Coordinates of C-alpha atoms and ligand atoms in Angstrom, one line a residue:
M104 CA 8.5 -16.6 -4.3
E105 CA 10.5 -18.9 -6.5
L106 CA 11.7 -20.7 -3.4
N107 CA 8.2 -20.9 -2.1
R108 CA 6.8 -22.4 -5.2
R109 CA 9.6 -25.1 -5.2
T110 CA 8.9 -25.8 -1.6
V111 CA 5.2 -26.4 -2.3
I112 CA 6.1 -28.9 -5.0
A113 CA 8.7 -30.6 -2.8
G114 CA 6.2 -30.7 0.1
A115 CA 3.5 -32.3 -2.1
A116 CA 6.0 -34.9 -3.3
A117 CA 7.1 -35.7 0.2
A118 CA 3.5 -36.0 1.4
G119 CA 2.8 -38.2 -1.6
I120 CA 5.5 -40.6 -0.5
A121 CA 4.0 -40.6 3.0
A122 CA 0.6 -41.4 1.6
T123 CA 1.9 -44.4 -0.3
T124 CA 3.7 -45.6 2.7
L125 CA 0.6 -45.4 4.8
G126 CA -1.7 -46.9 2.2
G127 CA -3.4 -50.0 3.5
T128 CA -2.1 -49.7 7.0
A129 CA -4.5 -48.9 9.9
H130 CA -4.5 -45.2 10.8
A131 CA -4.4 -44.4 14.4
T132 CA -7.5 -42.2 13.9
G133 CA -9.6 -45.1 12.4
G134 CA -12.5 -44.3 10.2
T135 CA -14.0 -45.9 7.1
A136 CA -11.7 -46.2 4.2
H137 CA -12.7 -44.0 1.2
P138 CA -12.3 -45.4 -2.3
T139 CA -9.9 -42.5 -3.3
G140 CA -7.8 -42.6 -0.2
G141 CA -9.4 -40.4 2.5
R142 CA -11.2 -41.7 5.5
T143 CA -14.5 -40.6 7.1
P144 CA -13.8 -38.4 10.1
V145 CA -14.4 -40.1 13.5
R146 CA -16.2 -38.4 16.4
K147 CA -15.6 -39.0 20.1
P148 CA -16.9 -37.3 23.2
F149 CA -14.4 -34.7 24.6
G150 CA -16.2 -33.4 27.7
T151 CA -19.1 -31.3 28.8
L152 CA -19.2 -27.6 29.4
A153 CA -20.6 -26.1 32.6
D154 CA -23.9 -25.4 30.9
G155 CA -24.2 -29.1 29.9
T156 CA -23.2 -28.7 26.3
E157 CA -21.3 -31.7 25.0
V158 CA -18.1 -31.2 23.2
H159 CA -16.7 -33.7 20.6
S160 CA -13.3 -34.3 19.1
W161 CA -13.1 -35.2 15.4
S162 CA -10.2 -37.2 14.0
L163 CA -9.3 -37.2 10.3
S164 CA -6.3 -38.1 8.2
N165 CA -5.3 -37.9 4.6
G166 CA -2.2 -37.8 2.5
G167 CA 0.0 -38.4 5.6
T168 CA -1.4 -35.6 7.8
R169 CA -3.5 -36.4 10.9
L170 CA -5.7 -33.8 12.4
K171 CA -7.8 -33.6 15.6
V172 CA -10.4 -30.9 15.9
L173 CA -12.8 -29.9 18.7
S174 CA -16.3 -28.7 18.2
Y175 CA -15.4 -26.1 21.0
G176 CA -13.7 -23.2 19.2
G177 CA -13.0 -25.3 16.1
I178 CA -9.8 -25.9 17.9
V179 CA -7.0 -27.9 16.3
Q180 CA -6.1 -30.1 19.2
S181 CA -3.3 -31.8 17.4
L182 CA -1.8 -31.9 13.9
E183 CA 0.6 -34.7 13.2
I184 CA 3.0 -34.9 10.3
P185 CA 6.1 -37.1 9.7
D186 CA 9.7 -36.0 9.9
R187 CA 12.4 -36.9 7.3
H188 CA 12.5 -40.4 8.8
G189 CA 8.7 -40.8 8.7
R190 CA 8.3 -40.3 12.4
Y191 CA 5.1 -38.5 13.4
E192 CA 4.9 -35.7 15.9
N193 CA 2.1 -33.4 17.0
V194 CA 3.4 -30.0 15.8
S195 CA 0.7 -27.9 17.3
L196 CA 0.5 -26.7 21.0
G197 CA -2.6 -27.8 22.9
F198 CA -4.1 -29.3 26.0
D199 CA -5.5 -32.8 26.9
D200 CA -8.6 -31.6 28.7
L201 CA -11.5 -29.4 27.8
A202 CA -11.3 -27.7 31.2
D203 CA -7.8 -26.3 30.3
Y204 CA -9.1 -24.9 27.0
V205 CA -12.0 -23.2 28.8
A206 CA -10.0 -21.8 31.7
K207 CA -6.7 -20.7 30.3
S208 CA -6.0 -21.2 26.7
P209 CA -4.1 -18.4 24.8
Y210 CA -6.2 -19.3 21.7
F211 CA -4.3 -22.6 21.2
G212 CA -5.4 -23.9 17.7
A213 CA -8.6 -21.9 17.8
L214 CA -10.8 -20.3 15.2
I215 CA -10.7 -16.5 15.7
G216 CA -13.7 -14.2 15.2
R217 CA -15.4 -11.9 14.7
F218 CA -12.3 -9.9 14.4
G219 CA -8.7 -11.3 14.4
N220 CA -6.2 -9.3 16.5
R221 CA -6.9 -5.9 18.0
I222 CA -9.4 -3.2 17.6
G223 CA -8.2 0.0 19.4
K224 CA -10.3 0.8 22.6
G225 CA -12.9 -1.7 21.3
R226 CA -14.5 1.2 19.3
F227 CA -15.2 1.9 15.7
T228 CA -17.7 3.9 13.6
L229 CA -19.5 2.3 10.7
D230 CA -21.8 4.3 8.4
G231 CA -21.9 7.0 11.0
T232 CA -22.9 4.8 13.9
A233 CA -20.4 4.4 16.8
H234 CA -20.0 0.8 18.1
Q235 CA -18.4 -0.2 21.5
I236 CA -17.4 -3.8 21.5
D237 CA -16.2 -6.0 24.3
V238 CA -12.8 -5.0 25.7
N239 CA -10.6 -7.8 26.9
D240 CA -7.0 -6.8 26.4
G241 CA -6.2 -3.7 28.5
E242 CA -8.3 -1.0 26.9
N243 CA -8.5 -2.8 23.6
T244 CA -10.4 -5.7 22.0
L245 CA -8.4 -8.8 21.1
H246 CA -9.5 -11.7 18.9
G247 CA -13.2 -10.8 18.9
G248 CA -13.7 -10.1 22.6
S249 CA -13.9 -12.1 25.9
R250 CA -16.2 -14.7 24.3
G251 CA -15.0 -14.9 20.7
F252 CA -15.4 -17.7 18.2
D253 CA -12.7 -19.6 20.1
K254 CA -15.1 -20.1 23.0
R255 CA -18.2 -21.1 21.0
V256 CA -19.4 -24.6 20.3
W257 CA -19.6 -25.0 16.5
D258 CA -21.9 -27.4 14.6
V259 CA -19.6 -29.8 12.8
E260 CA -20.5 -31.8 9.7
P261 CA -17.9 -34.3 8.3
F262 CA -17.5 -34.9 4.6
T263 CA -15.5 -36.8 2.0
K264 CA -15.4 -35.3 -1.5
G265 CA -13.3 -36.9 -4.2
S266 CA -10.0 -37.5 -2.6
D267 CA -10.6 -34.8 0.1
V268 CA -11.7 -35.4 3.7
G269 CA -12.9 -32.6 5.9
L270 CA -15.2 -30.9 8.4
R271 CA -17.6 -28.1 7.9
L272 CA -18.0 -25.9 11.0
Y273 CA -21.0 -23.6 11.4
H274 CA -21.6 -20.8 13.9
T275 CA -24.2 -18.1 14.0
S276 CA -23.2 -15.0 15.9
V277 CA -26.3 -13.1 16.9
D278 CA -26.8 -9.4 16.3
G279 CA -25.0 -7.5 19.1
E280 CA -22.9 -10.4 20.3
M281 CA -19.8 -8.9 21.9
G282 CA -21.1 -5.6 20.7
Y283 CA -20.8 -6.2 16.9
P284 CA -23.7 -5.2 14.7
G285 CA -25.5 -7.8 12.5
T286 CA -26.3 -11.5 12.7
L287 CA -23.2 -13.1 11.2
R288 CA -23.6 -16.6 9.8
V289 CA -20.2 -18.3 9.6
K290 CA -19.0 -21.5 7.8
V291 CA -15.5 -22.7 8.1
T292 CA -14.3 -25.7 6.1
Y293 CA -11.3 -27.7 7.1
T294 CA -10.1 -29.9 4.3
L295 CA -7.2 -32.4 4.3
T296 CA -6.2 -33.1 0.7
R297 CA -4.7 -36.3 -0.7
H298 CA -1.3 -34.5 -0.6
G299 CA -1.8 -33.9 3.2
D300 CA -2.4 -30.2 2.8
W301 CA -4.6 -28.6 5.4
R302 CA -6.9 -26.0 3.7
I303 CA -9.2 -23.6 5.5
D304 CA -12.1 -21.9 3.7
Y305 CA -13.9 -19.1 5.6
E306 CA -17.3 -17.8 4.6
A307 CA -19.6 -15.4 6.3
T308 CA -22.8 -13.4 5.6
T309 CA -24.5 -10.7 7.6
D310 CA -28.0 -9.1 7.8
R311 CA -26.5 -5.6 8.8
A312 CA -23.3 -3.9 7.8
T313 CA -20.5 -5.1 10.1
V314 CA -16.8 -5.9 10.3
V315 CA -15.2 -9.3 9.9
N316 CA -11.7 -10.7 10.0
L317 CA -11.4 -14.4 10.6
T318 CA -8.3 -16.5 11.2
S319 CA -6.8 -19.6 12.8
H320 CA -4.5 -19.4 15.8
V321 CA -2.4 -22.6 15.7
Y322 CA 0.9 -22.5 17.6
W323 CA 3.4 -24.3 15.5
N324 CA 6.5 -26.1 16.6
L325 CA 7.6 -28.2 13.7
A326 CA 10.0 -30.2 16.0
G327 CA 7.0 -31.3 18.1
E328 CA 4.9 -29.4 20.5
D329 CA 7.0 -30.5 23.5
S330 CA 10.4 -29.8 22.1
G331 CA 11.2 -26.3 23.4
S332 CA 12.3 -23.1 21.6
I333 CA 11.4 -22.4 17.9
H334 CA 14.2 -19.8 17.6
G335 CA 16.1 -22.2 15.4
H336 CA 13.2 -22.5 12.9
Q337 CA 13.9 -20.9 9.6
L338 CA 11.2 -18.5 8.3
K339 CA 10.6 -16.7 5.1
I340 CA 7.8 -14.1 4.6
A341 CA 7.0 -12.5 1.3
G342 CA 6.3 -9.0 2.7
S343 CA 8.4 -5.9 2.2
R344 CA 6.4 -3.8 4.7
Y345 CA 4.8 -4.4 8.1
T346 CA 2.4 -2.4 10.3
P347 CA 4.3 -0.9 13.3
V348 CA 2.4 -0.7 16.5
D349 CA 2.1 1.5 19.6
S350 CA 2.8 0.2 23.1
G351 CA -0.7 -1.4 23.2
L352 CA 0.1 -3.3 20.0
I353 CA -2.3 -1.2 18.0
P354 CA -1.0 -0.3 14.5
T355 CA 0.0 3.3 14.1
G356 CA -1.4 3.3 10.5
E357 CA 2.1 3.4 8.9
L358 CA 3.3 0.8 6.5
A359 CA 7.0 0.6 7.3
R360 CA 9.7 -1.0 5.1
V361 CA 11.3 -4.1 6.6
A362 CA 14.5 -3.5 4.7
G363 CA 17.4 -3.0 7.2
T364 CA 15.3 -4.0 10.2
P365 CA 14.8 -7.3 12.2
F366 CA 11.5 -7.6 10.3
D367 CA 13.1 -8.5 7.0
F368 CA 12.3 -12.1 6.4
R369 CA 12.3 -11.8 2.6
R370 CA 15.4 -14.0 2.7
T371 CA 15.1 -17.0 4.9
K372 CA 16.6 -16.5 8.4
T373 CA 16.0 -18.1 11.8
V374 CA 13.4 -16.7 14.1
G375 CA 16.1 -16.2 16.7
E376 CA 18.6 -14.3 14.5
D377 CA 17.3 -10.8 15.2
I378 CA 14.8 -11.4 18.0
R379 CA 17.1 -9.8 20.7
V380 CA 17.9 -6.7 18.6
A381 CA 17.0 -3.6 20.7
H382 CA 14.4 -2.4 18.3
Q383 CA 11.5 -0.4 19.8
Q384 CA 9.0 -2.6 18.0
L385 CA 10.4 -5.8 19.4
L386 CA 10.3 -4.3 22.9
Y387 CA 6.6 -3.4 22.5
G388 CA 5.8 -7.0 21.4
Q389 CA 8.4 -8.8 23.6
G390 CA 9.5 -10.3 20.3
F391 CA 7.7 -10.5 17.0
D392 CA 4.0 -9.8 17.2
H393 CA 3.3 -7.9 14.0
N394 CA 1.3 -7.9 10.9
W395 CA 3.3 -8.2 7.6
V396 CA 1.9 -6.5 4.6
L397 CA 2.0 -9.3 2.0
D398 CA 3.5 -8.1 -1.3
K399 CA 0.9 -10.0 -3.4
G400 CA -2.0 -8.1 -1.8
I401 CA -5.5 -9.6 -1.8
T402 CA -5.8 -12.4 -4.3
A403 CA -8.7 -14.5 -5.7
A404 CA -6.7 -17.7 -5.2
P405 CA -4.2 -18.6 -2.4
V406 CA -0.6 -17.6 -3.2
P407 CA 2.4 -18.9 -1.2
V408 CA 3.5 -16.2 1.3
A409 CA 5.5 -17.9 4.1
T410 CA 7.7 -20.9 4.6
L411 CA 8.7 -22.3 7.9
R412 CA 11.3 -25.1 8.3
D413 CA 12.7 -26.9 11.3
P414 CA 16.2 -28.0 10.4
S415 CA 16.3 -30.7 13.1
S416 CA 13.4 -32.7 11.8
G417 CA 13.4 -31.5 8.2
R418 CA 9.7 -30.7 8.5
T419 CA 8.5 -27.7 6.4
M420 CA 5.3 -25.8 6.2
T421 CA 4.3 -23.4 3.4
I422 CA 1.3 -21.1 3.9
S423 CA -0.6 -19.8 0.9
T424 CA -3.5 -17.4 1.3
T425 CA -5.9 -15.0 -0.4
E426 CA -5.5 -12.6 2.5
P427 CA -3.4 -9.3 2.4
G428 CA -1.7 -9.7 5.9
L429 CA 0.1 -12.2 8.1
Q430 CA 0.5 -11.9 11.8
F431 CA 3.8 -13.5 12.9
Y432 CA 3.7 -13.9 16.7
S433 CA 6.7 -15.6 18.3
G434 CA 4.9 -17.0 21.3
N435 CA 6.1 -14.1 23.5
F436 CA 3.4 -14.4 26.2
L437 CA 4.0 -18.1 26.9
D438 CA 5.4 -17.8 30.3
G439 CA 5.9 -21.2 31.8
T440 CA 2.5 -21.4 33.5
L441 CA 0.8 -23.8 31.1
V442 CA 1.3 -27.6 30.9
G443 CA 0.7 -28.8 27.4
S444 CA -0.7 -32.0 25.8
G445 CA 2.7 -33.8 26.0
G446 CA 3.0 -33.1 29.7
T447 CA 5.7 -30.4 29.3
V448 CA 5.6 -26.8 30.3
Y449 CA 5.3 -24.2 27.6
R450 CA 7.8 -21.3 27.9
Q451 CA 8.4 -18.1 25.9
G452 CA 9.3 -18.9 22.3
D453 CA 8.2 -22.5 22.4
A454 CA 5.9 -22.0 19.4
L455 CA 5.0 -19.4 16.8
C456 CA 1.8 -18.4 15.1
L457 CA 1.3 -17.3 11.5
E458 CA -2.2 -15.9 11.3
T459 CA -3.4 -14.9 7.8
Q460 CA -5.7 -11.9 8.1
H461 CA -6.7 -8.4 7.2
F462 CA -4.7 -5.8 9.1
P463 CA -5.3 -5.3 12.9
D464 CA -7.5 -2.3 13.8
S465 CA -8.7 -1.9 10.2
P466 CA -12.1 -0.6 11.2
N467 CA -10.2 2.5 12.5
K468 CA -7.7 2.8 9.7
P469 CA -9.4 4.0 6.5
S470 CA -6.1 3.5 4.6
F471 CA -6.0 -0.3 5.3
P472 CA -7.9 -2.8 3.1
S473 CA -11.6 -2.7 4.3
T474 CA -13.0 -5.3 6.6
V475 CA -16.6 -4.2 6.2
L476 CA -19.2 -6.8 5.2
R477 CA -22.6 -5.7 4.0
P478 CA -25.9 -7.6 3.5
G479 CA -25.9 -9.4 0.1
Q480 CA -22.1 -9.8 0.1
T481 CA -20.3 -13.0 1.1
Y482 CA -17.0 -12.9 3.0
R483 CA -14.6 -15.5 1.5
T484 CA -11.0 -16.2 2.3
T485 CA -8.8 -19.2 2.0
T486 CA -5.6 -20.3 3.6
V487 CA -3.6 -23.5 2.8
H488 CA -0.9 -25.2 4.9
S489 CA 1.3 -27.5 2.8
F490 CA 3.7 -29.8 4.6
G491 CA 7.0 -31.3 3.5
R492 CA 10.1 -33.0 5.0
Ligands
GLA1858 C1 -2.1 -12.8 18.8 C2 -1.7 -11.4 19.3 C3 -0.7 -11.5 20.4 C4 -1.3 -12.4 21.5 C5 -1.7 -13.7 21.0 C6 -2.4 -14.6 22.0 O1 -1.1 -13.4 18.0 O2 -1.1 -10.6 18.3 O3 -0.4 -10.3 20.9 O4 -2.3 -11.8 22.1 O5 -2.6 -13.6 19.9 O6 -1.8 -14.7 23.2

């Protein structure tokens, strides 16, 4: 954790320099200058869905970070940060066109709900009632079902507050949508701080007992989205245990120690160092696709839990969260069939995801931290991405 804390401070300092350098120059994203530094987000048409719904893209920048967000899926279409020489790259995989997001996106940049990752056989029992939800990953449910939050058009409201700039995204998921009980009202706030941090605050309420587990599915490549393998990226995760899975990637319920396994990222190592070790868990996932049990547990405020660094560009990202789990997915199912926003083909291992969450299949694992939300309660989690170079 010591290293993490230093990295956050270093990251903030670096972003501060970037902010000064950019001060007074015209941002590519435009917008009205805000007295304390931020700029009003700018909205542009991004296309129309088959049912006639218009989709918009929103551009915002602050503290040296530039973000483009779609009203469709709350998708981060691009996130640009400078390298050690001040050169900007989009470090998040995505597409140029709405049609690609609708037809074939493996959750690029999207908001995930109602339930991040898998629920075994799409079934769970809550207060004695059995629920069958939409099954979309073999016999299991993945990321909410076939029409999860990544495929919904969100209401987007821009804001500037003090030195922060951001977007509030709203979606109401009706009772029974994808088989989940209760009308779920969701608000997700994306904030860019004056240090260039990207902060996500998730909130939800329900009118019937239900389960909720929200996350964000950005595919990171800190060298730039079109620059190939991330196996040289250095990663550190503050988790001494992880949740092993079966062949369908459903947790067995065990909390296994990472010590002496390829899953030990407590000391920084490259993603590629152990990815080819013949460990049964790596065979199941075709690489890393597992939930780390974060040592800090659930916290009221975000705590640093993971640091990612690309030695070639010098770009770093530290993730802090209130959540107890982190899904590290090493882009194993990218198979060379998708052409990304930079015009290049994405292949296996060209990006990685670090999804803060409650543990997969929690509704069927009484020993895991609960994902149940009841009327009168408010679901609240926060994750912060801090960038440095
Ligand atoms: C998550 C899952 C992976 C995969 C990706 C999307 O990270 O854990 O198994 O389904 O989403 O392709």
